[in-house]
Tab-separated table of C-alpha atoms in Angstrom:
chain	number	residue	atom	x	y	z
A	1	UNK	CA	93.749	107.453	64.439
A	2	UNK	CA	95.172	104.902	66.851
A	3	UNK	CA	94.469	103.968	70.436
A	4	UNK	CA	96.555	103.050	73.456
A	5	UNK	CA	94.876	100.892	76.098
A	6	UNK	CA	96.741	100.000	79.243
A	7	UNK	CA	95.718	99.301	82.789
A	8	UNK	CA	96.751	99.607	86.397
A	9	UNK	CA	96.211	97.160	89.230
A	10	UNK	CA	95.266	99.159	92.363
A	11	UNK	CA	96.659	96.718	94.886
A	12	UNK	CA	99.826	98.383	96.141
A	13	UNK	CA	102.085	101.401	95.900
A	14	UNK	CA	103.414	102.603	92.551
A	15	UNK	CA	107.118	101.853	92.102
A	16	UNK	CA	109.728	102.596	89.449
A	17	UNK	CA	108.816	99.400	87.598
A	18	UNK	CA	105.276	100.731	87.081
A	19	UNK	CA	106.733	104.048	85.946
A	20	UNK	CA	108.208	102.400	82.835
A	21	UNK	CA	104.745	101.766	81.376
A	22	UNK	CA	103.445	105.266	81.988
A	23	UNK	CA	106.628	106.794	80.548
A	24	UNK	CA	105.892	104.801	77.411
A	25	UNK	CA	102.241	105.894	77.386
A	26	UNK	CA	103.247	109.551	77.775
A	27	UNK	CA	105.541	109.180	74.770
A	28	UNK	CA	102.734	107.685	72.663
A	29	UNK	CA	100.468	110.530	73.737
A	30	UNK	CA	103.091	113.030	72.557
A	31	UNK	CA	102.956	111.582	69.024
A	32	UNK	CA	99.180	111.600	68.747
A	33	UNK	CA	97.783	108.430	70.329
A	34	UNK	CA	94.352	108.423	71.978
A	35	UNK	CA	95.084	107.271	75.550
A	36	UNK	CA	92.754	105.011	77.556
A	37	UNK	CA	93.723	103.662	80.987
A	38	UNK	CA	91.692	101.017	82.806
A	39	UNK	CA	91.690	100.873	86.587
A	40	UNK	CA	91.419	97.130	87.239
A	41	UNK	CA	89.317	97.463	90.377
A	42	UNK	CA	87.192	94.424	89.528
A	43	UNK	CA	90.336	92.345	89.176
A	44	UNK	CA	91.724	93.748	92.451
A	45	UNK	CA	88.452	92.741	94.110
A	46	UNK	CA	88.397	89.274	92.520
A	47	UNK	CA	92.066	88.323	92.874
A	48	UNK	CA	93.635	90.501	95.579
A	49	UNK	CA	90.844	90.827	98.133
A	50	UNK	CA	90.395	94.611	97.941
A	51	UNK	CA	86.995	96.255	98.140
A	52	UNK	CA	86.050	98.497	95.219
A	53	UNK	CA	86.270	101.505	97.537
A	54	UNK	CA	89.787	100.557	98.670
A	55	UNK	CA	90.857	99.975	95.072
A	56	UNK	CA	89.563	103.402	94.034
A	57	UNK	CA	91.488	105.123	96.831
A	58	UNK	CA	94.743	103.344	95.930
A	59	UNK	CA	94.265	104.022	92.221
A	60	UNK	CA	93.852	107.757	92.720
A	61	UNK	CA	96.429	108.364	95.448
A	62	UNK	CA	99.170	106.007	94.267
A	63	UNK	CA	98.748	105.894	90.499
A	64	UNK	CA	96.608	108.541	88.817
A	65	UNK	CA	98.125	111.464	90.733
A	66	UNK	CA	101.588	110.156	89.863
A	67	UNK	CA	100.608	109.738	86.210
A	68	UNK	CA	99.576	113.386	86.048
A	69	UNK	CA	102.686	114.485	87.945
A	70	UNK	CA	104.888	112.527	85.527
A	71	UNK	CA	103.450	114.471	82.610
A	72	UNK	CA	100.385	112.605	81.351
A	73	UNK	CA	98.083	115.083	79.615
A	74	UNK	CA	94.289	114.871	80.048
A	75	UNK	CA	93.002	111.550	78.728
A	76	UNK	CA	90.408	108.901	79.528
A	77	UNK	CA	90.894	106.959	82.770
A	78	UNK	CA	88.008	104.747	83.858
A	79	UNK	CA	87.173	102.146	86.506
A	80	UNK	CA	86.159	98.676	85.312
A	81	UNK	CA	83.356	98.485	87.859
A	82	UNK	CA	81.781	101.696	86.548
A	83	UNK	CA	81.926	100.908	82.824
A	84	UNK	CA	78.910	98.907	81.656
A	85	UNK	CA	80.275	98.519	78.117
A	86	UNK	CA	83.378	96.734	79.396
A	87	UNK	CA	81.356	94.382	81.594
A	88	UNK	CA	78.720	93.646	78.932
A	89	UNK	CA	81.350	93.020	76.274
A	90	UNK	CA	83.255	90.709	78.624
A	91	UNK	CA	80.134	88.597	79.109
A	92	UNK	CA	79.314	88.449	75.396
A	93	UNK	CA	82.868	87.623	74.331
A	94	UNK	CA	82.986	84.782	76.870
A	95	UNK	CA	80.592	82.739	74.717
A	96	UNK	CA	83.518	81.716	72.484
A	97	UNK	CA	85.705	80.367	75.311
A	98	UNK	CA	85.368	77.330	77.546
A	99	UNK	CA	86.568	76.367	81.000
A	100	UNK	CA	89.215	73.937	79.744
A	101	UNK	CA	90.796	76.690	77.656
A	102	UNK	CA	90.805	79.131	80.570
A	103	UNK	CA	92.230	76.577	82.985
A	104	UNK	CA	95.012	75.688	80.547
A	105	UNK	CA	96.060	79.332	80.198
A	106	UNK	CA	95.695	80.532	83.776
A	107	UNK	CA	96.054	77.387	85.857
A	108	UNK	CA	92.714	77.760	87.618
A	109	UNK	CA	91.538	74.858	89.766
A	110	UNK	CA	88.479	73.781	91.737
A	111	UNK	CA	89.231	76.269	94.527
A	112	UNK	CA	89.451	79.336	92.234
A	113	UNK	CA	86.543	81.709	92.839
A	114	UNK	CA	84.386	82.458	89.792
A	115	UNK	CA	85.033	86.200	89.931
A	116	UNK	CA	88.728	85.390	89.444
A	117	UNK	CA	87.858	83.045	86.563
A	118	UNK	CA	85.897	85.839	84.880
A	119	UNK	CA	88.637	88.455	85.333
A	120	UNK	CA	90.405	87.620	82.016
A	121	UNK	CA	87.178	88.379	80.157
A	122	UNK	CA	86.976	91.766	81.852
A	123	UNK	CA	90.487	92.417	80.536
A	124	UNK	CA	89.384	91.546	77.005
A	125	UNK	CA	86.482	93.941	77.472
A	126	UNK	CA	88.992	96.620	78.455
A	127	UNK	CA	91.163	96.046	75.403
A	128	UNK	CA	88.393	95.777	72.814
A	129	UNK	CA	85.694	98.190	73.954
A	130	UNK	CA	87.759	101.125	72.681
A	131	UNK	CA	87.004	99.890	69.133
A	132	UNK	CA	83.265	100.354	69.703
A	133	UNK	CA	81.723	103.204	67.720
A	134	UNK	CA	80.886	105.238	70.832
A	135	UNK	CA	84.590	105.338	71.721
A	136	UNK	CA	87.395	105.418	69.132
A	137	UNK	CA	85.662	103.200	66.595
A	138	UNK	CA	87.455	100.659	64.448
A	139	UNK	CA	91.136	101.565	64.652
A	140	UNK	CA	94.550	100.087	65.503
A	141	UNK	CA	94.838	99.338	69.218
A	142	UNK	CA	98.169	99.031	71.021
A	143	UNK	CA	98.480	97.594	74.530
A	144	UNK	CA	101.763	98.364	76.378
A	145	UNK	CA	102.249	95.849	79.192
A	146	UNK	CA	104.830	93.873	81.105
A	147	UNK	CA	105.930	90.603	79.564
A	148	UNK	CA	103.952	88.666	82.195
A	149	UNK	CA	100.749	89.957	80.582
A	150	UNK	CA	101.410	88.157	77.288
A	151	UNK	CA	98.902	85.327	78.008
A	152	UNK	CA	96.140	87.945	78.405
A	153	UNK	CA	96.982	89.527	75.050
A	154	UNK	CA	97.084	86.174	73.257
A	155	UNK	CA	93.780	85.152	74.825
A	156	UNK	CA	92.204	88.430	73.743
A	157	UNK	CA	93.453	87.959	70.179
A	158	UNK	CA	92.035	84.415	70.168
A	159	UNK	CA	88.621	85.767	71.175
A	160	UNK	CA	88.750	88.424	68.457
A	161	UNK	CA	89.393	85.772	65.811
A	162	UNK	CA	86.727	83.469	67.249
A	163	UNK	CA	84.088	86.200	66.875
A	164	UNK	CA	85.079	87.305	63.366
A	165	UNK	CA	82.719	86.435	60.482
A	166	UNK	CA	85.624	86.268	58.044
A	167	UNK	CA	89.004	84.617	58.354
A	168	UNK	CA	92.051	85.433	56.231
A	169	UNK	CA	94.532	82.591	55.781
A	170	UNK	CA	97.769	82.820	53.746
A	171	UNK	CA	98.186	79.798	51.464
A	172	UNK	CA	101.440	79.585	49.502
A	173	UNK	CA	101.423	82.563	47.102
A	174	UNK	CA	97.745	83.375	47.584
A	175	UNK	CA	95.365	84.366	50.349
A	176	UNK	CA	92.207	82.515	51.302
A	177	UNK	CA	89.291	84.619	52.551
A	178	UNK	CA	86.688	82.403	54.220
A	179	UNK	CA	83.210	83.031	55.603
A	180	UNK	CA	82.715	81.408	59.007
A	181	UNK	CA	79.350	80.046	60.041
A	182	UNK	CA	76.294	79.326	57.922
A	183	UNK	CA	74.368	82.605	57.936
A	184	UNK	CA	74.356	85.085	55.028
A	185	UNK	CA	77.177	83.201	53.310
A	186	UNK	CA	76.428	84.341	49.745
A	187	UNK	CA	75.909	87.951	50.799
A	188	UNK	CA	79.134	87.985	52.803
A	189	UNK	CA	81.051	86.442	49.894
A	190	UNK	CA	79.581	88.980	47.469
A	191	UNK	CA	80.601	91.906	49.662
A	192	UNK	CA	84.029	90.431	50.283
A	193	UNK	CA	84.525	89.935	46.542
A	194	UNK	CA	83.865	93.601	45.808
A	195	UNK	CA	86.206	94.649	48.591
A	196	UNK	CA	88.987	92.278	47.539
A	197	UNK	CA	89.071	93.839	44.065
A	198	UNK	CA	90.344	97.075	45.648
A	199	UNK	CA	93.409	95.368	47.073
A	200	UNK	CA	94.421	92.725	44.574
A	201	UNK	CA	93.386	90.109	42.055
A	202	UNK	CA	90.773	87.408	42.606
A	203	UNK	CA	92.018	83.981	41.551
A	204	UNK	CA	88.978	81.869	42.329
A	205	UNK	CA	85.698	81.909	44.225
A	206	UNK	CA	84.371	78.637	45.669
A	207	UNK	CA	80.946	79.046	47.236
A	208	UNK	CA	80.863	75.393	48.345
A	209	UNK	CA	83.928	76.099	50.484
A	210	UNK	CA	82.653	79.575	51.458
A	211	UNK	CA	85.972	80.854	50.130
A	212	UNK	CA	87.610	83.356	47.819
A	213	UNK	CA	91.256	82.953	46.834
A	214	UNK	CA	93.172	86.033	45.777
A	215	UNK	CA	96.492	87.802	45.498
A	216	UNK	CA	96.359	90.731	47.919
A	217	UNK	CA	98.600	93.799	48.055
A	218	UNK	CA	97.554	95.024	51.512
A	219	UNK	CA	96.167	92.362	53.835
A	220	UNK	CA	95.791	94.781	56.767
A	221	UNK	CA	93.686	97.256	54.785
A	222	UNK	CA	91.544	94.384	53.498
A	223	UNK	CA	91.053	93.026	57.015
A	224	UNK	CA	89.980	96.477	58.179
A	225	UNK	CA	87.303	96.729	55.474
A	226	UNK	CA	86.092	93.188	56.090
A	227	UNK	CA	85.674	94.093	59.762
A	228	UNK	CA	83.522	97.047	58.693
A	229	UNK	CA	81.359	94.666	56.631
A	230	UNK	CA	80.982	92.381	59.650
A	231	UNK	CA	79.633	95.271	61.698
A	232	UNK	CA	76.908	95.762	59.094
A	233	UNK	CA	75.916	92.128	59.702
A	234	UNK	CA	75.687	92.472	63.500
A	235	UNK	CA	79.205	91.137	64.036
A	236	UNK	CA	81.678	92.731	66.429
A	237	UNK	CA	84.224	93.313	63.676
A	238	UNK	CA	87.132	93.917	66.036
A	239	UNK	CA	90.619	93.974	64.575
A	240	UNK	CA	93.441	92.242	66.401
A	241	UNK	CA	95.038	94.359	69.145
A	242	UNK	CA	98.814	94.698	69.128
A	243	UNK	CA	101.077	94.809	72.167
A	244	UNK	CA	104.473	95.948	73.333
A	245	UNK	CA	106.353	94.337	76.214
A	246	UNK	CA	108.834	95.895	78.580
A	247	UNK	CA	111.384	94.161	80.743
A	248	UNK	CA	110.877	93.912	84.466
A	249	UNK	CA	112.965	96.369	86.427
A	250	UNK	CA	114.957	94.644	89.158
A	251	UNK	CA	114.318	95.203	92.829
A	252	UNK	CA	117.189	96.509	94.919
A	253	UNK	CA	118.167	92.930	95.816
A	254	UNK	CA	118.342	91.821	92.174
A	255	UNK	CA	114.964	90.070	92.011
A	256	UNK	CA	111.829	91.511	90.388
A	257	UNK	CA	110.723	94.852	91.855
A	258	UNK	CA	107.352	94.340	93.519
A	259	UNK	CA	105.029	96.243	95.840
A	260	UNK	CA	104.786	93.093	97.949
A	261	UNK	CA	108.517	93.405	98.781
A	262	UNK	CA	108.630	97.044	99.911
A	263	UNK	CA	112.158	96.943	101.328
A	264	UNK	CA	113.512	96.206	97.836
A	265	UNK	CA	111.269	98.555	95.829
A	266	UNK	CA	111.644	102.262	95.145
A	267	UNK	CA	108.188	103.809	95.427
A	268	UNK	CA	107.210	107.101	93.860
A	269	UNK	CA	105.790	108.181	97.225
A	270	UNK	CA	108.920	107.256	99.212
A	271	UNK	CA	110.457	110.056	101.245
A	272	UNK	CA	114.011	111.045	100.243
A	273	UNK	CA	115.314	109.395	103.422
A	274	UNK	CA	113.498	106.131	102.679
A	275	UNK	CA	114.917	106.147	99.154
A	276	UNK	CA	118.405	106.901	100.488
A	277	UNK	CA	118.328	103.970	102.913
A	278	UNK	CA	117.181	101.575	100.192
A	279	UNK	CA	119.786	102.766	97.685
A	280	UNK	CA	122.652	102.380	100.154
A	281	UNK	CA	121.560	98.779	100.790
A	282	UNK	CA	121.147	97.942	97.085
A	283	UNK	CA	122.981	95.105	95.345
A	284	UNK	CA	125.781	96.273	93.034
A	285	UNK	CA	128.205	94.761	90.565
A	286	UNK	CA	131.219	95.869	92.554
A	287	UNK	CA	134.162	93.808	93.773
A	288	UNK	CA	134.610	92.698	97.387
A	289	UNK	CA	136.988	95.571	98.176
A	290	UNK	CA	137.759	98.979	96.691
A	291	UNK	CA	141.271	97.784	95.919
A	292	UNK	CA	139.983	94.812	93.919
A	293	UNK	CA	137.514	97.005	92.059
A	294	UNK	CA	140.221	99.473	91.068
A	295	UNK	CA	142.332	96.546	89.866
A	296	UNK	CA	139.727	94.360	88.128
A	297	UNK	CA	136.846	96.771	87.525
A	298	UNK	CA	133.176	96.416	88.365
A	299	UNK	CA	130.293	94.674	86.590
A	300	UNK	CA	127.747	97.366	85.697
A	301	UNK	CA	125.627	94.820	83.807
A	302	UNK	CA	124.970	93.120	87.181
A	303	UNK	CA	124.503	96.357	89.135
A	304	UNK	CA	121.038	97.459	90.260
A	305	UNK	CA	122.170	101.074	90.599
A	306	UNK	CA	123.351	101.149	86.989
A	307	UNK	CA	120.084	99.523	85.918
A	308	UNK	CA	118.179	102.332	87.645
A	309	UNK	CA	120.245	104.840	85.691
A	310	UNK	CA	119.236	103.174	82.410
A	311	UNK	CA	115.510	103.403	83.198
A	312	UNK	CA	115.320	107.161	82.886
A	313	UNK	CA	117.162	108.371	85.965
A	314	UNK	CA	119.948	109.466	83.613
A	315	UNK	CA	118.600	110.433	80.203
A	316	UNK	CA	121.897	111.264	78.498
A	317	UNK	CA	123.278	108.209	76.673
A	318	UNK	CA	126.826	109.572	76.646
A	319	UNK	CA	126.734	110.045	80.412
A	320	UNK	CA	125.446	106.490	80.836
A	321	UNK	CA	128.198	105.126	78.624
A	322	UNK	CA	130.800	107.078	80.592
A	323	UNK	CA	129.543	105.590	83.885
A	324	UNK	CA	129.602	102.109	82.359
A	325	UNK	CA	133.162	102.431	81.098
A	326	UNK	CA	134.497	104.039	84.285
A	327	UNK	CA	132.924	101.264	86.382
A	328	UNK	CA	134.226	98.576	84.055
A	329	UNK	CA	137.680	100.129	84.130
A	330	UNK	CA	137.857	100.386	87.912
A	331	UNK	CA	137.763	104.189	87.938
A	332	UNK	CA	134.342	104.445	89.575
A	333	UNK	CA	133.491	102.883	92.939
A	334	UNK	CA	130.063	101.733	94.123
A	335	UNK	CA	129.821	104.382	96.833
A	336	UNK	CA	130.195	107.133	94.243
A	337	UNK	CA	127.476	105.583	92.061
A	338	UNK	CA	125.102	105.196	95.001
A	339	UNK	CA	125.684	108.798	96.008
A	340	UNK	CA	124.868	109.961	92.473
A	341	UNK	CA	121.777	107.735	92.371
A	342	UNK	CA	120.527	109.094	95.669
A	343	UNK	CA	121.066	112.720	94.592
A	344	UNK	CA	119.194	112.195	91.328
A	345	UNK	CA	116.338	110.238	92.891
A	346	UNK	CA	116.016	112.676	95.815
A	347	UNK	CA	115.649	115.543	93.352
A	348	UNK	CA	113.156	113.526	91.291
A	349	UNK	CA	111.013	112.558	94.312
A	350	UNK	CA	110.884	116.099	95.699
A	351	UNK	CA	109.818	117.522	92.349
A	352	UNK	CA	107.280	114.738	91.819
A	353	UNK	CA	105.677	115.379	95.219
A	354	UNK	CA	105.204	119.050	94.354
A	355	UNK	CA	103.585	118.095	91.056
A	356	UNK	CA	101.349	115.516	92.787
A	357	UNK	CA	100.003	118.229	95.072
A	358	UNK	CA	99.073	120.310	92.022
A	359	UNK	CA	97.590	117.259	90.270
A	360	UNK	CA	94.905	116.837	92.957
A	361	UNK	CA	92.990	119.736	91.421
A	362	UNK	CA	93.170	118.180	87.940
A	363	UNK	CA	91.589	114.756	88.543
A	364	UNK	CA	88.253	115.658	86.917
A	365	UNK	CA	90.051	116.192	83.605
A	366	UNK	CA	91.083	112.525	83.571
A	367	UNK	CA	88.606	110.248	85.342
A	368	UNK	CA	85.495	109.351	83.374
């Protein structure tokens, strides 16, 4: 069993950049992952100035309905503000972090409100609560996010390690398994010793150092069992979450696509005419004139329209390659590409709207 945990920030309209994450989540669901999606309404309240009621409305109308329309099967979607386990865990995990550490990571200063300061802990609560026994239990957890979320993932992993009762440290050709803290040291070493024998050969045990040195065949399986032991000693016993990172999709002017720059973003709730106007104004990799483009070719690697094609608008790799080569060879002009993009996106938006209307009757199957 394995778990996907991702989140959405209900502070603006859903655009094609957001769609990349949910496409990935839908794929993971298709191969058996247990899907959990956090609505970051507390973070929207703390950092973006939205009320919880406003955040809920945006989350449902702009994101969750689109998720269902895009093909997400019934799964667990929850609001941070309504999940006591997430909030309690965030508070408890915060004991192992200090203000200097948080300021260094996030750049907070004396004017930062304390709700904003606490928001990263809520995110760690999101990521880790799925490993609690009442949810998925101890299991691999994967967090698909944009590359800008990497500091959150690293911070979460730091907190996991800070709360572990054991630490596993590779040392040359052996592994050191250490007990942290001063409580139940002998008992924890005894239990670790029995577990280690399943996965390798013990070289030496040094109680004075609270350590066992061994050659281990499967460190990940050992870590999993040590986490189980920790839970029997009132530890959290979380295992490190993993993450995947996707590239940012470019806005229609070549900069990052963002809800805060609506004229350069393609929204999933745009009308076909709105999408058409934006596409016709989009930056391309074409030459100054049609004559020059036919002579020297275009630059599809710099073209926003071609980039849109690569993010799922055109799913056939051979067709994509053909467009690339025809553009590069001067046989395809920007107007033709924009016309194709508009036709494909118009068809996509019309179909998505129909599916969104149907999805309104399915919300209870998703929101917990």
